[in-house]
Coordinates of C-alpha atoms in Angstrom, one line a residue:
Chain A
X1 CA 12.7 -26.6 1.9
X2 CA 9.8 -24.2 0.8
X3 CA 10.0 -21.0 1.9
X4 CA 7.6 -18.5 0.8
X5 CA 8.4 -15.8 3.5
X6 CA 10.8 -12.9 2.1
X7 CA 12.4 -10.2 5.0
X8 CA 12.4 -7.5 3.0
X9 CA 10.1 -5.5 0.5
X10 CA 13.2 -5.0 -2.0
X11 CA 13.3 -9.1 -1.9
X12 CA 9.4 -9.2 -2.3
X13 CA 9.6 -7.1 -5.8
X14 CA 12.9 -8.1 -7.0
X15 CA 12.8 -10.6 -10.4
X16 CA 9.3 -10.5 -10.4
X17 CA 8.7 -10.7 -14.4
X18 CA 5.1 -10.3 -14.3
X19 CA 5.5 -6.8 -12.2
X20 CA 6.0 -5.0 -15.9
X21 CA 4.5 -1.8 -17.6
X22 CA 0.6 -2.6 -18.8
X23 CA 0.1 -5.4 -16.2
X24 CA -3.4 -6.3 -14.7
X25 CA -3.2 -6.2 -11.0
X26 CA -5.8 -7.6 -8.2
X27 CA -5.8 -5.3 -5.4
X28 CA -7.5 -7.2 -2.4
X29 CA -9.7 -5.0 0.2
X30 CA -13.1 -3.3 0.8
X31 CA -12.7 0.3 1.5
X32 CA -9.9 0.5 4.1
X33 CA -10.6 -2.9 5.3
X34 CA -8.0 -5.7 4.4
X35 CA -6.2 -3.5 2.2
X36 CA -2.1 -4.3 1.1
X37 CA -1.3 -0.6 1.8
X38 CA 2.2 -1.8 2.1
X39 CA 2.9 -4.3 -1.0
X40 CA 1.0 -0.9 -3.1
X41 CA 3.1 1.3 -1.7
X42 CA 5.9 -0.8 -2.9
X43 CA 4.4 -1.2 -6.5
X44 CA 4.2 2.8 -6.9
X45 CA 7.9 2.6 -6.4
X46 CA 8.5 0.6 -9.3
X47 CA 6.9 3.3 -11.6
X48 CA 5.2 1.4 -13.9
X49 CA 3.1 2.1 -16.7
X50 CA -0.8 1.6 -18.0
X51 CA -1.7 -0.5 -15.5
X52 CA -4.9 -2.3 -15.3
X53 CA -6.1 -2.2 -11.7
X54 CA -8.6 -4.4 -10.2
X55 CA -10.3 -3.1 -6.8
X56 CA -13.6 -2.8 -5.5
X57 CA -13.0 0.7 -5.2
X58 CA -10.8 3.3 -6.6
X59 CA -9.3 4.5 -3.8
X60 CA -9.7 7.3 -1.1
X61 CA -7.5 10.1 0.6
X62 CA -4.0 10.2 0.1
X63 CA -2.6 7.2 0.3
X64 CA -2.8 3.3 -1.3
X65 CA -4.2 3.1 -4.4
X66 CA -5.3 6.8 -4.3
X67 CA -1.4 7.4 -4.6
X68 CA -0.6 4.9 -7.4
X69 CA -3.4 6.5 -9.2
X70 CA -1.5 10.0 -8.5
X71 CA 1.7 8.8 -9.8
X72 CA 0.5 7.8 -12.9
X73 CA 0.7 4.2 -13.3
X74 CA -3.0 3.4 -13.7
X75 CA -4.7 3.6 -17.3
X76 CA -7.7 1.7 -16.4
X77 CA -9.5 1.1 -12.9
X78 CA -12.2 -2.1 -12.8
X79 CA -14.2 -1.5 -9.9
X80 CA -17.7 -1.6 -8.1
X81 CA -17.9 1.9 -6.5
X82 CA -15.2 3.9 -7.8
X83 CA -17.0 7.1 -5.5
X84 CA -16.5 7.7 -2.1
X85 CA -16.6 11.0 -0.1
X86 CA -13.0 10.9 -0.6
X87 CA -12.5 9.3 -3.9
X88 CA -10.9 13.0 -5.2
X89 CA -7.8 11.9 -6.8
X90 CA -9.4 9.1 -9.4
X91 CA -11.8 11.6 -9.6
X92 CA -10.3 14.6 -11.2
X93 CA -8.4 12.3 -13.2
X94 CA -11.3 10.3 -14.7
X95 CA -13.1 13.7 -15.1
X96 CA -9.9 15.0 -17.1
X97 CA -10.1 11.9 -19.2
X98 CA -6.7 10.6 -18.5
X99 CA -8.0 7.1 -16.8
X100 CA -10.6 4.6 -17.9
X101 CA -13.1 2.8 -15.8
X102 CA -14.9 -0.4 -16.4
X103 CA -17.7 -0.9 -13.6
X104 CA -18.9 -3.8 -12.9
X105 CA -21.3 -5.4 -9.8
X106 CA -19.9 -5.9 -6.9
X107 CA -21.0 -10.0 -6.9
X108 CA -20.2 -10.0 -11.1
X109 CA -17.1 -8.6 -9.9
X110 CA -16.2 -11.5 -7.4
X111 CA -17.4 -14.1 -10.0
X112 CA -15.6 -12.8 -12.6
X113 CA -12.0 -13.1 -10.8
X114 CA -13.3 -16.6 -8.9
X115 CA -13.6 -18.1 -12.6
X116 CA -10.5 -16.7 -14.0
X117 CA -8.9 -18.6 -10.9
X118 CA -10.6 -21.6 -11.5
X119 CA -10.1 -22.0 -15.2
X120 CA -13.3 -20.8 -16.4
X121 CA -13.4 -18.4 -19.0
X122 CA -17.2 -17.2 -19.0
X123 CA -20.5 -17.7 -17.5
X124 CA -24.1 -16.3 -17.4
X125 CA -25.4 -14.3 -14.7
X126 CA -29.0 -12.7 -14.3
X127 CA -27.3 -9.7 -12.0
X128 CA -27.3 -6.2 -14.9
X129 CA -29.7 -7.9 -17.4
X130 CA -32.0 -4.9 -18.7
X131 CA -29.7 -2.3 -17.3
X132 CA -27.0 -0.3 -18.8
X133 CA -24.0 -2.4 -17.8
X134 CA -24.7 -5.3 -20.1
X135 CA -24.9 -3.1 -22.9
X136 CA -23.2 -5.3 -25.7
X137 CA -22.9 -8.1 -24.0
X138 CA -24.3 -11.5 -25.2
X139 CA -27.5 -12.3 -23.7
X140 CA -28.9 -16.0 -23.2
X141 CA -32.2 -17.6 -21.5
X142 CA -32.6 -19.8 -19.5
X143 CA -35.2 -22.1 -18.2
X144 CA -36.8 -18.5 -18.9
X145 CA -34.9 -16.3 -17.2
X146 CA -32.0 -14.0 -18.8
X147 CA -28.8 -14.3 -18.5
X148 CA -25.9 -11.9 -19.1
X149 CA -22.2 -13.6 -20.2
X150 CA -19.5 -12.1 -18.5
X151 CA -15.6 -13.2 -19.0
X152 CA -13.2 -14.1 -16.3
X153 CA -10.5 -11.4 -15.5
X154 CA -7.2 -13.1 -14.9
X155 CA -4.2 -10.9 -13.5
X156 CA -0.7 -10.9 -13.8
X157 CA 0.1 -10.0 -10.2
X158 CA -2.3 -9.8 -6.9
X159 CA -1.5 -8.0 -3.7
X160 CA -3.3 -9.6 -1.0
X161 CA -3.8 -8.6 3.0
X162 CA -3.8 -12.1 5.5
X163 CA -3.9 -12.2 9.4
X164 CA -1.4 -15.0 9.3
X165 CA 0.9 -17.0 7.0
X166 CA 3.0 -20.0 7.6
X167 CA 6.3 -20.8 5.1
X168 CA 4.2 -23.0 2.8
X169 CA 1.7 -19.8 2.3
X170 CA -1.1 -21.0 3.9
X171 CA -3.0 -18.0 5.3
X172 CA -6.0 -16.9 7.8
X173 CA -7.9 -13.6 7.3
X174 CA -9.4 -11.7 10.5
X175 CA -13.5 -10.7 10.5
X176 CA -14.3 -8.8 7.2
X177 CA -10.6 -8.1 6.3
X178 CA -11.1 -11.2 4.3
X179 CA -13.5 -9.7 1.6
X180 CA -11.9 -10.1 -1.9
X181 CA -8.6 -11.5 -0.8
X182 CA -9.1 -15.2 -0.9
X183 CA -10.8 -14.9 -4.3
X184 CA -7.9 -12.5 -6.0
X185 CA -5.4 -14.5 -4.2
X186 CA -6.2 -17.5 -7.0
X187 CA -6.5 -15.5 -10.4
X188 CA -2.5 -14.1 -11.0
X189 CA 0.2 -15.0 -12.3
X190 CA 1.9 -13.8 -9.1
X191 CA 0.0 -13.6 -5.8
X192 CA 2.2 -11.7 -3.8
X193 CA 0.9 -11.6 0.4
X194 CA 1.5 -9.4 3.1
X195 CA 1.1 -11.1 6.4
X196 CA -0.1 -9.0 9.6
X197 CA 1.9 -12.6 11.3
X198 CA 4.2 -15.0 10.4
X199 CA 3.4 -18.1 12.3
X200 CA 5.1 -21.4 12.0
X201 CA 1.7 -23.6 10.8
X202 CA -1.5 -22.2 9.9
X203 CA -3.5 -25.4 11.3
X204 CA -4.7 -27.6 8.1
X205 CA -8.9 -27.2 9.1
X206 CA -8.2 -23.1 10.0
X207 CA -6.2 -22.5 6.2
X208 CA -8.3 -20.4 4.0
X209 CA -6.0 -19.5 1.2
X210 CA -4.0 -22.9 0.6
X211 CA -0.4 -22.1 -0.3
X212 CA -0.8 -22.9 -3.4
X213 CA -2.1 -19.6 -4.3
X214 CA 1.0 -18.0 -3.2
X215 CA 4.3 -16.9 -4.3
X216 CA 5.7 -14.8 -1.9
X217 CA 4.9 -13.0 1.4
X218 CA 6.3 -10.2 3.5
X219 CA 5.5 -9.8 7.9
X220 CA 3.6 -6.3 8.3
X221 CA 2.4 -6.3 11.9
X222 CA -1.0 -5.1 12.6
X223 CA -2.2 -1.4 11.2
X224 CA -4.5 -0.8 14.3
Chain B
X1 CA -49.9 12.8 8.2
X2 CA -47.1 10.4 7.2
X3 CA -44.7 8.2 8.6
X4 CA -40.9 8.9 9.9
X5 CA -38.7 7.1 8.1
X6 CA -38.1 5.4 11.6
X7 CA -41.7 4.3 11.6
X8 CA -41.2 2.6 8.0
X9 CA -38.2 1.0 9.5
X10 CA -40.3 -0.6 12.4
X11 CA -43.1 -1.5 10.1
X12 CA -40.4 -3.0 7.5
X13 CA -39.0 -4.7 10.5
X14 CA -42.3 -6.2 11.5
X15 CA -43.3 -7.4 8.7
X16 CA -40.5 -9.9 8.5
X17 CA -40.9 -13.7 9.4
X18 CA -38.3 -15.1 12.2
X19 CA -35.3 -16.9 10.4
X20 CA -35.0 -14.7 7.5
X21 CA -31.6 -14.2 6.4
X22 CA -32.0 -10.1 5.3
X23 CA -29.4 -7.4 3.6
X24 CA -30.1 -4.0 4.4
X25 CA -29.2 -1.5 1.6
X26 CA -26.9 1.4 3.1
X27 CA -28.3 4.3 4.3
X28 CA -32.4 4.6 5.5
X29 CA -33.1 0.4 5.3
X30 CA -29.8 0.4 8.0
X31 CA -32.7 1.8 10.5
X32 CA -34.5 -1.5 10.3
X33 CA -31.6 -3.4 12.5
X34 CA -33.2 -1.0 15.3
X35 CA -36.1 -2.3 15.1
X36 CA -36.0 -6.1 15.1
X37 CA -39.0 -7.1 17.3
X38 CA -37.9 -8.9 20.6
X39 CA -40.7 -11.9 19.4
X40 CA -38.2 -13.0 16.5
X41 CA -34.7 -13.6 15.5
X42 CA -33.8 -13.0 11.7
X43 CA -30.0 -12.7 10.2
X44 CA -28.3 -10.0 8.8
X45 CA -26.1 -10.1 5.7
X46 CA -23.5 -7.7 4.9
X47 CA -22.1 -7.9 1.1
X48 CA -18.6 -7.6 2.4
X49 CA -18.5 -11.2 3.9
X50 CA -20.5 -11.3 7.2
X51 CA -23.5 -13.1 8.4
X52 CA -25.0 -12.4 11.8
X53 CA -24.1 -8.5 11.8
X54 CA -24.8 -6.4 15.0
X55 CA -25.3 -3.2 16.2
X56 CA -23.1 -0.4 15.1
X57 CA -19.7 -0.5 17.1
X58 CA -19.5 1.5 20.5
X59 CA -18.1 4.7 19.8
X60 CA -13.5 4.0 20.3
X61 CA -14.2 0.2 20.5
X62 CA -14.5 0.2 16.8
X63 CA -12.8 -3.0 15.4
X64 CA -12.1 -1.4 11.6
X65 CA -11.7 -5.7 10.3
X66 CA -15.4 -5.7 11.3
X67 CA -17.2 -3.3 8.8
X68 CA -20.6 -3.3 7.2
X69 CA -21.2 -2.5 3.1
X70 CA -21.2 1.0 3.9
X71 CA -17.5 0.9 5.9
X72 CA -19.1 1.7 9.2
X73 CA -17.5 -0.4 12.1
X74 CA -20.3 -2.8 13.3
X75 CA -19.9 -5.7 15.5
X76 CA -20.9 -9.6 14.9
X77 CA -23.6 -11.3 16.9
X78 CA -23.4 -15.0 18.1
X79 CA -24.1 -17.5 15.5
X80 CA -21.9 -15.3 12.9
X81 CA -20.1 -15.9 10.0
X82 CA -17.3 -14.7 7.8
X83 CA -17.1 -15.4 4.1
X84 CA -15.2 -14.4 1.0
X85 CA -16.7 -12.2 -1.7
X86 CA -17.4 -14.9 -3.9
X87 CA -19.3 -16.9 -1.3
X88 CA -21.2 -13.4 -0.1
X89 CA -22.7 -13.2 -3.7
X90 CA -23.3 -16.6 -3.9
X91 CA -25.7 -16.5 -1.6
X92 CA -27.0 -13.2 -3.3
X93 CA -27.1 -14.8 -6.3
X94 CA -27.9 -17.9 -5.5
X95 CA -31.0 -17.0 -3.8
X96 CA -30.2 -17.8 -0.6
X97 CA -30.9 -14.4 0.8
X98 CA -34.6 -14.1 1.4
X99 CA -35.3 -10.0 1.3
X100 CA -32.8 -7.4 0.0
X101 CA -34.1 -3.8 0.9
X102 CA -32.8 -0.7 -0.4
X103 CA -33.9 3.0 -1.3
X104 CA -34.5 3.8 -5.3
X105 CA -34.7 6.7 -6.9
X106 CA -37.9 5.1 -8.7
X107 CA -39.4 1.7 -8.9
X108 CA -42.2 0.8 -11.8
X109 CA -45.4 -0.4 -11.9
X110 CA -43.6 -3.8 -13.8
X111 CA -41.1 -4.2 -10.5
X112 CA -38.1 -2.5 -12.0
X113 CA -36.1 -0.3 -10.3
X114 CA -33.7 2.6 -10.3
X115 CA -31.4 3.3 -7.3
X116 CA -27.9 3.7 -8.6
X117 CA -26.8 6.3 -10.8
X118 CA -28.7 9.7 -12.0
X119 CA -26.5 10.6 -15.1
X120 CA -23.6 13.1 -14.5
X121 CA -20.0 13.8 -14.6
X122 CA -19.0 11.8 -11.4
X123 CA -17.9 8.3 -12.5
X124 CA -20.8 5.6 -12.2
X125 CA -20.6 3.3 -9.1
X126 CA -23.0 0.1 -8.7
X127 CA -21.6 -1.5 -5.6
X128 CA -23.8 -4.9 -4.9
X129 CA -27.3 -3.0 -6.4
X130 CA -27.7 -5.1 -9.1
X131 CA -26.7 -8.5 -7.6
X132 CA -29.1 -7.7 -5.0
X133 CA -32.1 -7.0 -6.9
X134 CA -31.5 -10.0 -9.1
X135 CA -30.5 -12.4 -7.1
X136 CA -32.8 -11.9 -3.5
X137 CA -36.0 -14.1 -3.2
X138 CA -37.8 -10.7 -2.2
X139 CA -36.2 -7.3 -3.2
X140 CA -38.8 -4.6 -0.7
X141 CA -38.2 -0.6 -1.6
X142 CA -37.8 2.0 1.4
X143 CA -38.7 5.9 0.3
X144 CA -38.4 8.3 2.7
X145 CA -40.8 10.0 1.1
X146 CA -43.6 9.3 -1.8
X147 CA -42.7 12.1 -4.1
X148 CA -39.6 14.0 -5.0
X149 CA -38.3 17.0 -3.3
X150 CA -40.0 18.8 -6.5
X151 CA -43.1 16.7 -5.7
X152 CA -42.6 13.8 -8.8
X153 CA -43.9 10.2 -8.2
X154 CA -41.0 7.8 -7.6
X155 CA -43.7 5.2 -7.7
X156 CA -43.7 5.4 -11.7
X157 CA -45.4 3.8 -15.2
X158 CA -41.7 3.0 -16.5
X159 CA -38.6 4.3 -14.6
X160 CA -36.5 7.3 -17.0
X161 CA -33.4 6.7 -14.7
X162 CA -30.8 4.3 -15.4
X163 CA -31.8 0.3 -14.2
X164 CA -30.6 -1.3 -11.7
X165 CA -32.8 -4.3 -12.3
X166 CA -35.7 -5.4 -14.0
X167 CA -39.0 -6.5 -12.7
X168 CA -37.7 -7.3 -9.7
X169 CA -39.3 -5.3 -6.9
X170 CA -42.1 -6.9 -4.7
X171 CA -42.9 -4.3 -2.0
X172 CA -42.4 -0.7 -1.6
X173 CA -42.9 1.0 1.7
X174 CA -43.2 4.4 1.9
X175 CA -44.0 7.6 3.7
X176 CA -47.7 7.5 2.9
X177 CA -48.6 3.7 2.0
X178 CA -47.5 -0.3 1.5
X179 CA -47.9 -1.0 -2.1
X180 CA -47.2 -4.4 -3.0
X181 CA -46.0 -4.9 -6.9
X182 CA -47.6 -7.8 -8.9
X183 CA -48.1 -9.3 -12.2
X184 CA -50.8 -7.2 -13.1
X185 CA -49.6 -3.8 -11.3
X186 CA -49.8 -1.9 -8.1
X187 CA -52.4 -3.1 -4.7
X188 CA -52.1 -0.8 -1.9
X189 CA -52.1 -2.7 1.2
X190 CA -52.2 0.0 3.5
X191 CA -52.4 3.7 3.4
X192 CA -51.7 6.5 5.5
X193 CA -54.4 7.4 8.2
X194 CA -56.7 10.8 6.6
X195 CA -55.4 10.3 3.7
X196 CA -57.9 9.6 0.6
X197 CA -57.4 7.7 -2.2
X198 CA -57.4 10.1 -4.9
X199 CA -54.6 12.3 -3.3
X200 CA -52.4 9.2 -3.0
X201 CA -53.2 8.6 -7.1
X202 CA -52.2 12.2 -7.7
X203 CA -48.3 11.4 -5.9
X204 CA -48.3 7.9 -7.7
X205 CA -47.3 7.3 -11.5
X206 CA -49.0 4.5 -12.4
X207 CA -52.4 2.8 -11.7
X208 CA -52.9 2.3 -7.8
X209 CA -55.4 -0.9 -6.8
X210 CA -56.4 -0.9 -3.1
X211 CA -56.8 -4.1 -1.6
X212 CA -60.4 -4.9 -0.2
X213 CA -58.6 -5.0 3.6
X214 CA -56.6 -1.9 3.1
X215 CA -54.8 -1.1 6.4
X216 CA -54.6 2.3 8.1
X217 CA -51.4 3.5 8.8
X218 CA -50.8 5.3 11.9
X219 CA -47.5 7.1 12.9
X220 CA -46.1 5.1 15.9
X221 CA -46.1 8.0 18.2
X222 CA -49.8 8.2 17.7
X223 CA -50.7 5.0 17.6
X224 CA -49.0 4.1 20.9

């Protein structure tokens, strides 16, 4: 029988290969919004290395991501808006030089991760063309209009926040919780879910995340 | 005289056709969902994943799933929707949104803009910017004000800032006049009441055309 649910966080992380020093991870959320506080409170634990982290922001106050950025384990952040008024801790320590960041547009961003899930490794997008951000970047017109390549980011582990999950992994999202989640929840090796709900069937039509995007999930309960 | 930035907000919101779909940049364009005139429905989009966004949330009825691009706690009208990142800038970049507003720091005489970073130690952010600008049917500018704090046009020749896009602006609003961008420059389309044409030349960078009908602009208090 297919079980994706685990029951405990140690049962969610253990012999997980692709959890390893210099591993690219999706972190799903939008500010605090849909964020898998829990599953990245559980990858600071590990104490890995060099990281590549992939988050629309780069994390505010004292806790989440701002913490696994603390500990050390980030060497690179890809993000949209990697500032917020409390954005301190990736601050000091990208204004010390000791983490790099790649920004990218918000929708380049989204696309970027959507084709790396779907098997494409490039396309052409009009967002950046003329500015800064597509310095070096192969440029190509069409129908006379320019075009910027970007190249698919593919991860070796995703932590994703769902409303509801059933054993196969299907999974709902609530309102704007849902924001990168879906989209990250395809691109990793390992697409590891926490669940505000275990339920026993996510109806077929209501599924947004089919479970075949997902390895393993862990019941949270609700944050509010 | 000039107009509040809540006066550019109800003219902005006046001046757009029933059944638009709309994003409103963070900060001043915000103000227009005020001011949508009872005669006329039109959609908001919010980058995050939401169509149909409301009012700001009731002060402790916040629902912090439901959030706008800028994090605040909003609420969802009927006819709503929630969508994935990927979808959201689809519609971006698909053209499926009909006018993107935001504020700049400056916007050409050619329809480029600038409105995301002025160079500096704090790490660069973009957010949705450039998908906006690039991918909207109709990108409109809001300036609080014409000029600078220390009195330089924002309304420039070429912009010195940083791009967020090129060519791409087709309106500006601002605190003294409508200026509508075209192939071959700048036509005001309405100007501030008393104020003469030379003085708005002297605030503007680049060449200023008036429309044969130019408009007079009144504050709303006064003209009500």
């Amino acid at each position: 029988m297919i079980d994706k649910r685990t029951q405990s966080m140690s049962e969610m992380m253990a012999d997980c290969p692709d959890l390893k020093d210099g591993a690219t991870v999706l972190l799903g959320g939008f500010g605090d919004t849909g964020v898998a506080v829990k599953l990245i409170d559980a990858l600071r634990a590990l104490g890995l290395s060099d990281l590549t982290v992939v988050s629309n922001g780069a994390g505010g106050g004292e806790y989440g991501l701002a913490l696994l950025i603390q500990s050390g384990s980030v060497g690179k952040m890809i993000c949209s808006f990697p500032r917020s008024s409390d954005s301190k801790i990736f601050e000091e320590l990208y204004a010390a030089g000791k983490i790099d960041l790649e920004t990218v547009p918000q929708g380049t961003l989204a696309e970027r991760i959507r084709a790396g899930g779907a098997g494409i490794p490039a396309f052409y997008t009009a967002t950046a063309y003329g500015t800064p951000l597509a310095d070096g970047k192969e440029i190509r017109e069409f129908d006379a209009r320019h075009y910027v390549m970007e190249r698919a980011i593919r991860a070796d582990i995703a932590l994703i926040h769902a409303a509801t999950g059933d054993r196969w992994g299907n999974l709902t999202y609530r309102a704007t919780a849902r924001n990168f989640n879906p989209v990250m929840a395809t691109a990793a090796s390992t697409t590891l879910v926490e669940v505000r709900k275990f339920v026993d069937m996510v109806p077929a039509e209501e599924v947004i995340t089919p479970g075949i995007f997902v390895d393993r999930m862990i019941e949270v309960g609700d944050y509010t | 005289m000039k107009l509040s930035s809540v006066d550019i907000a109800r003219r902005v919101a006046s001046d757009i056709t029933g059944g638009s779909y709309v994003n409103l940049g963070i900060g001043m364009p915000m103000l227009v969902s005020d001011h949508i005139p009872d005669d006329r429905e039109f959609i908001l989009h919010t980058e995050n994943g939401m169509l149909g966004m409301g009012p700001a949330a009731l002060e402790g009825a916040e629902d912090w799933d439901i959030v706008n691009a800028g994090k605040q706690a909003v609420s969802i009208l009927d006819g709503g929707s929630y969508f994935h990142h990927a979808d959201s800038f689809a519609m971006i970049r698909g053209g499926h949104i009909d006018i993107s507003i935001l504020g700049a720091y400056e916007v050409a005489a050619n329809g480029d803009i600038a409105n995301w970073l002025i160079p500096g130690p704090r790490p660069p952010a973009v957010g949705g910017a450039m998908d906006l600008v690039a991918g909207a049917k109709q990108v409109w500018v809001m300036l609080s004000s014409h000029v600078s704090k220390s009195g330089e046009p924002k309304v420039v020749e070429r912009c010195t800032l940083p791009l967020t896009g090129v060519g791409c602006v087709n309106r500006v609003y601002s605190d003294l006049a409508i200026i509508d961008i075209v192939d071959n420059g700048l036509i005001v389309t309405a100007m501030i009441e008393g104020l003469e044409r030379e003085e708005l030349q002297t605030k503007t960078g680049a060449t200023l055309n008036f429309a044969p009908n130019c408009e007079v602009l009144k504050p709303f208090s006064e003209a009500a």
